[in-house]
PDB file of C-alpha atoms in Angstrom:
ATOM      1  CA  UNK Y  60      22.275  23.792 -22.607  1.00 42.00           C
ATOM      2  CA  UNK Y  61      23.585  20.679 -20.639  1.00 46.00           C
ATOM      3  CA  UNK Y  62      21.729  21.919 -17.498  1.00 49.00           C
ATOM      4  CA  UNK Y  63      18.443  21.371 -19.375  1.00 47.00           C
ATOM      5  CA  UNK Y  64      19.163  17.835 -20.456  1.00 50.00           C
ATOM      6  CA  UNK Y  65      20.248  16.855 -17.258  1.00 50.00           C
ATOM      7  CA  UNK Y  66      16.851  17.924 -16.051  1.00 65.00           C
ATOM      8  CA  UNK Y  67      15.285  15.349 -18.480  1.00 92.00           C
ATOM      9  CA  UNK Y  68      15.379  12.688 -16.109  1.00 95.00           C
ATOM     10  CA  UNK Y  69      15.952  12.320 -11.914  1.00 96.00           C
ATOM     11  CA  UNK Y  70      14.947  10.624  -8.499  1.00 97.00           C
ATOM     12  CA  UNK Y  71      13.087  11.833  -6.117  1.00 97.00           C
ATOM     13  CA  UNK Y  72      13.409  10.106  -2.500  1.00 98.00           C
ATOM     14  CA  UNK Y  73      11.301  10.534   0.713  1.00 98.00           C
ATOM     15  CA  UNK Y  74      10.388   8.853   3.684  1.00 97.00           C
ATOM     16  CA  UNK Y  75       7.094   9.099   5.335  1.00 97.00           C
ATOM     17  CA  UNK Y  76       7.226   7.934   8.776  1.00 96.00           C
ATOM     18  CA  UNK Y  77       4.352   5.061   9.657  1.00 94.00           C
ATOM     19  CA  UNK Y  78       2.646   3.641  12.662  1.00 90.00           C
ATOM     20  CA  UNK Y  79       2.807  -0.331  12.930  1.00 86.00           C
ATOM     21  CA  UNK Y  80       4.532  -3.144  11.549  1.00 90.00           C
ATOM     22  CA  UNK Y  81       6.443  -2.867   8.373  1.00 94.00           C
ATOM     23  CA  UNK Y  82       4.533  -6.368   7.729  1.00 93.00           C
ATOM     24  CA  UNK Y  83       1.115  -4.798   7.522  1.00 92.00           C
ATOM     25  CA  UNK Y  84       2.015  -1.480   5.589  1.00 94.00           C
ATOM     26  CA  UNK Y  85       3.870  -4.329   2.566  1.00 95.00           C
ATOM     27  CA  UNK Y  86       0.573  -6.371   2.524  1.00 94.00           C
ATOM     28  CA  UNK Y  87      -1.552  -3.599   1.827  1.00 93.00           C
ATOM     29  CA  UNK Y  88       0.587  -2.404  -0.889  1.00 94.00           C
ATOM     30  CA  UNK Y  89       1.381  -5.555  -2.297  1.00 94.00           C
ATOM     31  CA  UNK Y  90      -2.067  -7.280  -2.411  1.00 91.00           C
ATOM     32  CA  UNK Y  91      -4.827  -5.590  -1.362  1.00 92.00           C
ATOM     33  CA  UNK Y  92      -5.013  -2.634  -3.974  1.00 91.00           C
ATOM     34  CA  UNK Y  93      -8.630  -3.344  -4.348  1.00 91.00           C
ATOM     35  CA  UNK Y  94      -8.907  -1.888  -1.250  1.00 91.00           C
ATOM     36  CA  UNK Y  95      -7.471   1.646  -2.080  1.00 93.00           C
ATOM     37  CA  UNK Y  96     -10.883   2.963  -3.059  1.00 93.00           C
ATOM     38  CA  UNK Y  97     -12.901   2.308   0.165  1.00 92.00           C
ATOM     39  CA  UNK Y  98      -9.809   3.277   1.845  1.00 92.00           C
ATOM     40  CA  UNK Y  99      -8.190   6.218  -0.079  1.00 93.00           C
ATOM     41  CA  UNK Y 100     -11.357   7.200  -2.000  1.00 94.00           C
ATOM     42  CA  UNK Y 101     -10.572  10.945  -2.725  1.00 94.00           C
ATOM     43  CA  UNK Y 102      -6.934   9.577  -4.224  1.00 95.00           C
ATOM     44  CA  UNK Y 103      -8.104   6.359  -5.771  1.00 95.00           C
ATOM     45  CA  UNK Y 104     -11.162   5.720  -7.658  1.00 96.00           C
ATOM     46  CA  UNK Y 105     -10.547   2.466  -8.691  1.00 96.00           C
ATOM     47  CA  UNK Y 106      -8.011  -0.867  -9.672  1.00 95.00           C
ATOM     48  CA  UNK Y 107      -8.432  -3.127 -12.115  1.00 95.00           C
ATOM     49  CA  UNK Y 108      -5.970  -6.051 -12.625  1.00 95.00           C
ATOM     50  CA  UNK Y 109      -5.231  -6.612 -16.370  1.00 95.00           C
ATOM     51  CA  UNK Y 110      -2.632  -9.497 -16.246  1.00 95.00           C
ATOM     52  CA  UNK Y 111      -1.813 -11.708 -12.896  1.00 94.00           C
ATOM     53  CA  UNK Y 112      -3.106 -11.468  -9.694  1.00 91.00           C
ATOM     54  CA  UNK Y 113      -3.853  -9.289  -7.307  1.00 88.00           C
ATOM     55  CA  UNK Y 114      -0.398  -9.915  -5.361  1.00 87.00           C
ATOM     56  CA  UNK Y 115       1.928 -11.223  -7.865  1.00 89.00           C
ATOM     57  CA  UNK Y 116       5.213 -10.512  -9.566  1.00 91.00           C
ATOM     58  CA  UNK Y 117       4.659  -9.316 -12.772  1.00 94.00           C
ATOM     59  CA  UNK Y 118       1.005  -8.573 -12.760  1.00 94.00           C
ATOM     60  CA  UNK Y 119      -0.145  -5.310 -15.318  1.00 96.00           C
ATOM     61  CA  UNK Y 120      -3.142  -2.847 -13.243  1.00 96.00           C
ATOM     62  CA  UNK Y 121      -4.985  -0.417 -14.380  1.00 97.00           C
ATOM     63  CA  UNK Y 122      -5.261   2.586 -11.924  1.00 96.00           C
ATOM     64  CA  UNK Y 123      -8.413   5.145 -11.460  1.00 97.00           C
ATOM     65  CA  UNK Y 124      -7.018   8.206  -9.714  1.00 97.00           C
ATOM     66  CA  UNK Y 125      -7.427  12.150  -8.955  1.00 96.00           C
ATOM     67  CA  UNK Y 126      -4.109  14.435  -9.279  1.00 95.00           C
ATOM     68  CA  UNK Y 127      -4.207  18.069  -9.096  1.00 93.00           C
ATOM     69  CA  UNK Y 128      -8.111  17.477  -9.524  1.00 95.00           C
ATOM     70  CA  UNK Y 129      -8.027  15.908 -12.581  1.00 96.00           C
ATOM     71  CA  UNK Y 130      -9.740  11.970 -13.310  1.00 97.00           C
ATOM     72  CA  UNK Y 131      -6.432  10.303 -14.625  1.00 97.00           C
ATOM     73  CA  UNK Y 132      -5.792   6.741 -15.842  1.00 97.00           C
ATOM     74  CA  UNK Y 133      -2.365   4.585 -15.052  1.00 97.00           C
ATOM     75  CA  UNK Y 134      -1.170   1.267 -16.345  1.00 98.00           C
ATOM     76  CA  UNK Y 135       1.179  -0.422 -14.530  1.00 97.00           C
ATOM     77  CA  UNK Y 136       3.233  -3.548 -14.479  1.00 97.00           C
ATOM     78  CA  UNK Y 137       3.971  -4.547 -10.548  1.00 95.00           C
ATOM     79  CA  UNK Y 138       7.571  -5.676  -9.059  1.00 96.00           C
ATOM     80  CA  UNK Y 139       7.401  -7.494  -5.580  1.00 95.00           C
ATOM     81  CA  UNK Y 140      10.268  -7.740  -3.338  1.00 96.00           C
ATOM     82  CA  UNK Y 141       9.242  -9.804  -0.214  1.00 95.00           C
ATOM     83  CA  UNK Y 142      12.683  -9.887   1.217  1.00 96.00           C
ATOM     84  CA  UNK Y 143      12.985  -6.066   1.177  1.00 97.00           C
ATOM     85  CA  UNK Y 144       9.202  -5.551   1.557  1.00 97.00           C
ATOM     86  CA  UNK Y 145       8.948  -3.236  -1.185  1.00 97.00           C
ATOM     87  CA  UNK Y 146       6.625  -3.361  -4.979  1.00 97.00           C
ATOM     88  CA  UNK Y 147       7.979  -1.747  -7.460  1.00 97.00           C
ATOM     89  CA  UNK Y 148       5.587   0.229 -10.110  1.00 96.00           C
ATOM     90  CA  UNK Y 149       6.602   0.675 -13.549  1.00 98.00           C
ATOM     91  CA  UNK Y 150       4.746   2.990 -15.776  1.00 97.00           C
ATOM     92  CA  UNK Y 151       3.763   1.134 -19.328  1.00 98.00           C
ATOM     93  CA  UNK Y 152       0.885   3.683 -20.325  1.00 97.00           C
ATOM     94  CA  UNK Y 153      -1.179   6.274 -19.375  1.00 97.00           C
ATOM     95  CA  UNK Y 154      -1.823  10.152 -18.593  1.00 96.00           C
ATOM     96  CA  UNK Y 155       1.879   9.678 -16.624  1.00 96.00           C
ATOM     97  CA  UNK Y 156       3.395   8.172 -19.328  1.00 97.00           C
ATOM     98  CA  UNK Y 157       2.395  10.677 -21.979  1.00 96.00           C
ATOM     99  CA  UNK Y 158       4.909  13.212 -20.843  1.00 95.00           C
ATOM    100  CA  UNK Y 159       7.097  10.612 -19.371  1.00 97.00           C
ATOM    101  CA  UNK Y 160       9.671   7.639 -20.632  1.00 96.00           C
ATOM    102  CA  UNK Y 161      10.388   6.159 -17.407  1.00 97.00           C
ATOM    103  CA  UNK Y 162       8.254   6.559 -14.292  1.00 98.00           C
ATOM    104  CA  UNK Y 163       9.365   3.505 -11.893  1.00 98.00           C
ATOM    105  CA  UNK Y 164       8.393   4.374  -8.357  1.00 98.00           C
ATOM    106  CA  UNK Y 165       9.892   1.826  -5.512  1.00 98.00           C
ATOM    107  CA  UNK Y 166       7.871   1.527  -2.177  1.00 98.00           C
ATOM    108  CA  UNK Y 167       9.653   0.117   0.285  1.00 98.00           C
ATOM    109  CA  UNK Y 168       8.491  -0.599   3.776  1.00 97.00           C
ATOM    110  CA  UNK Y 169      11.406  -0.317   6.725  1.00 97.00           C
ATOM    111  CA  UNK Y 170      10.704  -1.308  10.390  1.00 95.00           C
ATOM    112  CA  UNK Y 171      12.766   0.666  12.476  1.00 92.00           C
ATOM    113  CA  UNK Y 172      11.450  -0.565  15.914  1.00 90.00           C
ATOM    114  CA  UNK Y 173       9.120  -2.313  16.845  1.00 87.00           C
ATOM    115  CA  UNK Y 174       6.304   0.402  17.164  1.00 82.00           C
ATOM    116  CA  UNK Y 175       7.959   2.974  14.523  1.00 87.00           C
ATOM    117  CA  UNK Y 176       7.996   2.353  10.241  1.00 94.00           C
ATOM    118  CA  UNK Y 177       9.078   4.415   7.775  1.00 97.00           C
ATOM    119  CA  UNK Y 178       7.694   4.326   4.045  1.00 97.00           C
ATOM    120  CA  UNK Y 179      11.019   4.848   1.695  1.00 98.00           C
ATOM    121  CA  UNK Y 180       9.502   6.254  -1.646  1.00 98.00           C
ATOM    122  CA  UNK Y 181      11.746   6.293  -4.713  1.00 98.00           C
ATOM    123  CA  UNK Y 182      10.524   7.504  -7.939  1.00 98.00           C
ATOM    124  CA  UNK Y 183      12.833   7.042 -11.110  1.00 98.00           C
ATOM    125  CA  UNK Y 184      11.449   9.395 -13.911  1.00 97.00           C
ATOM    126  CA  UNK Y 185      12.976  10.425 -17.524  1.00 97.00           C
ATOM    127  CA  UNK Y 186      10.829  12.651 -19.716  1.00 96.00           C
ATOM    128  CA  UNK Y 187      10.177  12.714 -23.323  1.00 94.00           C
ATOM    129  CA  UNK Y 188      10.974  16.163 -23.868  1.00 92.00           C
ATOM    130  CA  UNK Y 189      12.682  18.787 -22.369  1.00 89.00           C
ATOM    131  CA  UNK Y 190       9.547  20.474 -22.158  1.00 90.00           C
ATOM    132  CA  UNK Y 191       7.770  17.788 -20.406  1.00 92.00           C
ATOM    133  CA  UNK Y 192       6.824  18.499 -17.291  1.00 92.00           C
ATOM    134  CA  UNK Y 193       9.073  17.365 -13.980  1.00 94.00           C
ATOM    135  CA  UNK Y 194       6.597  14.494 -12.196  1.00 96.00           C
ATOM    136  CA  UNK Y 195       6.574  16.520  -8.649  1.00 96.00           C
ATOM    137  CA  UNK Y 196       3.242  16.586  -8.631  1.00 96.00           C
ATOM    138  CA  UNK Y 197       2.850  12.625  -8.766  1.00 97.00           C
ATOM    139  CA  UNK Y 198       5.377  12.348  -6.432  1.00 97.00           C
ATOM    140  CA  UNK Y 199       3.501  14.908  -3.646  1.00 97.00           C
ATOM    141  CA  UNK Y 200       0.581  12.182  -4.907  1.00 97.00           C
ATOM    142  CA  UNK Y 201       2.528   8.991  -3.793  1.00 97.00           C
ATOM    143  CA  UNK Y 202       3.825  10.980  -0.532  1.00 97.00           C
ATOM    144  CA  UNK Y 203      -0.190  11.440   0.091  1.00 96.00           C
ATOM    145  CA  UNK Y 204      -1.393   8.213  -0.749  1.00 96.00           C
ATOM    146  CA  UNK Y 205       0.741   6.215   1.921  1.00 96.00           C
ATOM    147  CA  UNK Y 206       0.686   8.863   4.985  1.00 95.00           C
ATOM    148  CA  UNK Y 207      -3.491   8.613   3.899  1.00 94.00           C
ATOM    149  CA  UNK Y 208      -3.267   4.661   4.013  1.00 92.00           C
ATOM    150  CA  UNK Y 209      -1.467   4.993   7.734  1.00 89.00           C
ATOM    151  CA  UNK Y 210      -4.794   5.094   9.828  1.00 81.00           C
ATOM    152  CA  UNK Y 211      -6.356   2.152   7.256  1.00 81.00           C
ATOM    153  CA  UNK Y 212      -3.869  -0.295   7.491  1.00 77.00           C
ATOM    154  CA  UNK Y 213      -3.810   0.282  11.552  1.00 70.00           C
ATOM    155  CA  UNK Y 214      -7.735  -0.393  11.637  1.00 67.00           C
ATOM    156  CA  UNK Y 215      -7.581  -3.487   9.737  1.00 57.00           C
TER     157      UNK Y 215
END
């Protein structure tokens, strides 16, 4: 029986390796999430910023966004870290947080030379239940959405 509950809640870390300056990647992430859809279209169908601004601390969004195929909705209060280049996501409502307690998920841009970036993804997650599902499959989404925003962010 404890094996279940410790499946309730974990991390899941990655790193997706990037092209260009740490800089650039943060920026993108940070302020310019009205971009996604032009950029990201077939992952993100639209943001709308509830509280805030576009780039600060603090502010609550309102995500449009395919997983698995399905049209699902996220609300989301935003955590900016300049000195670490990294925005923090924490779920507040939504088709995530329905099977979900916690879902904080931790971007964090590293340059490791000059030419070569890596995108450190950490995603925090509890569930409600023990029969909740495990998030994987937003996680595999996250993954997607910044190895898809690579090419963007080097046009721009």
């Amino acid at each position: 029986e404890t094996d279940r509950e410790m499946a309730t809640s974990g991390t899941y870390v990655t790193e997706v390796p990037l092209k260009g300056s740490a800089e650039k990647h943060y920026k993108r992430w940070k302020s310019e999430n009205h971009r996604f859809p032009d950029a990201i279209g077939h992952h993100i169908q639209g943001v709308t910023v509830l509280e805030g601004d576009w780039d600060s601390h603090g502010s609550i969004k309102i995500w449009n966004y395919t997983c698995d195929g399905k049209p699902e909705v996220f609300k989301e209060r935003r955590e900016i870290d300049d000195e670490n280049n990294a925005v923090t996501v924490r779920g507040l409502e939504g088709h995530v947080m329905e099977t979900l307690k916690l879902y904080d998920t931790t971007i964090q841009f590293i340059q490791k030379s000059p030419d070569d970036i890596v995108c450190k993804i950490t995603m925090v997650w509890e569930k409600r239940t023990d029969d909740s599902p495990e998030p994987i499959n937003y996680m595999k989404l996250v993954t997607s959405m910044v190895a898809d925003m690579d090419n963007h962010v080097l046009k721009a």
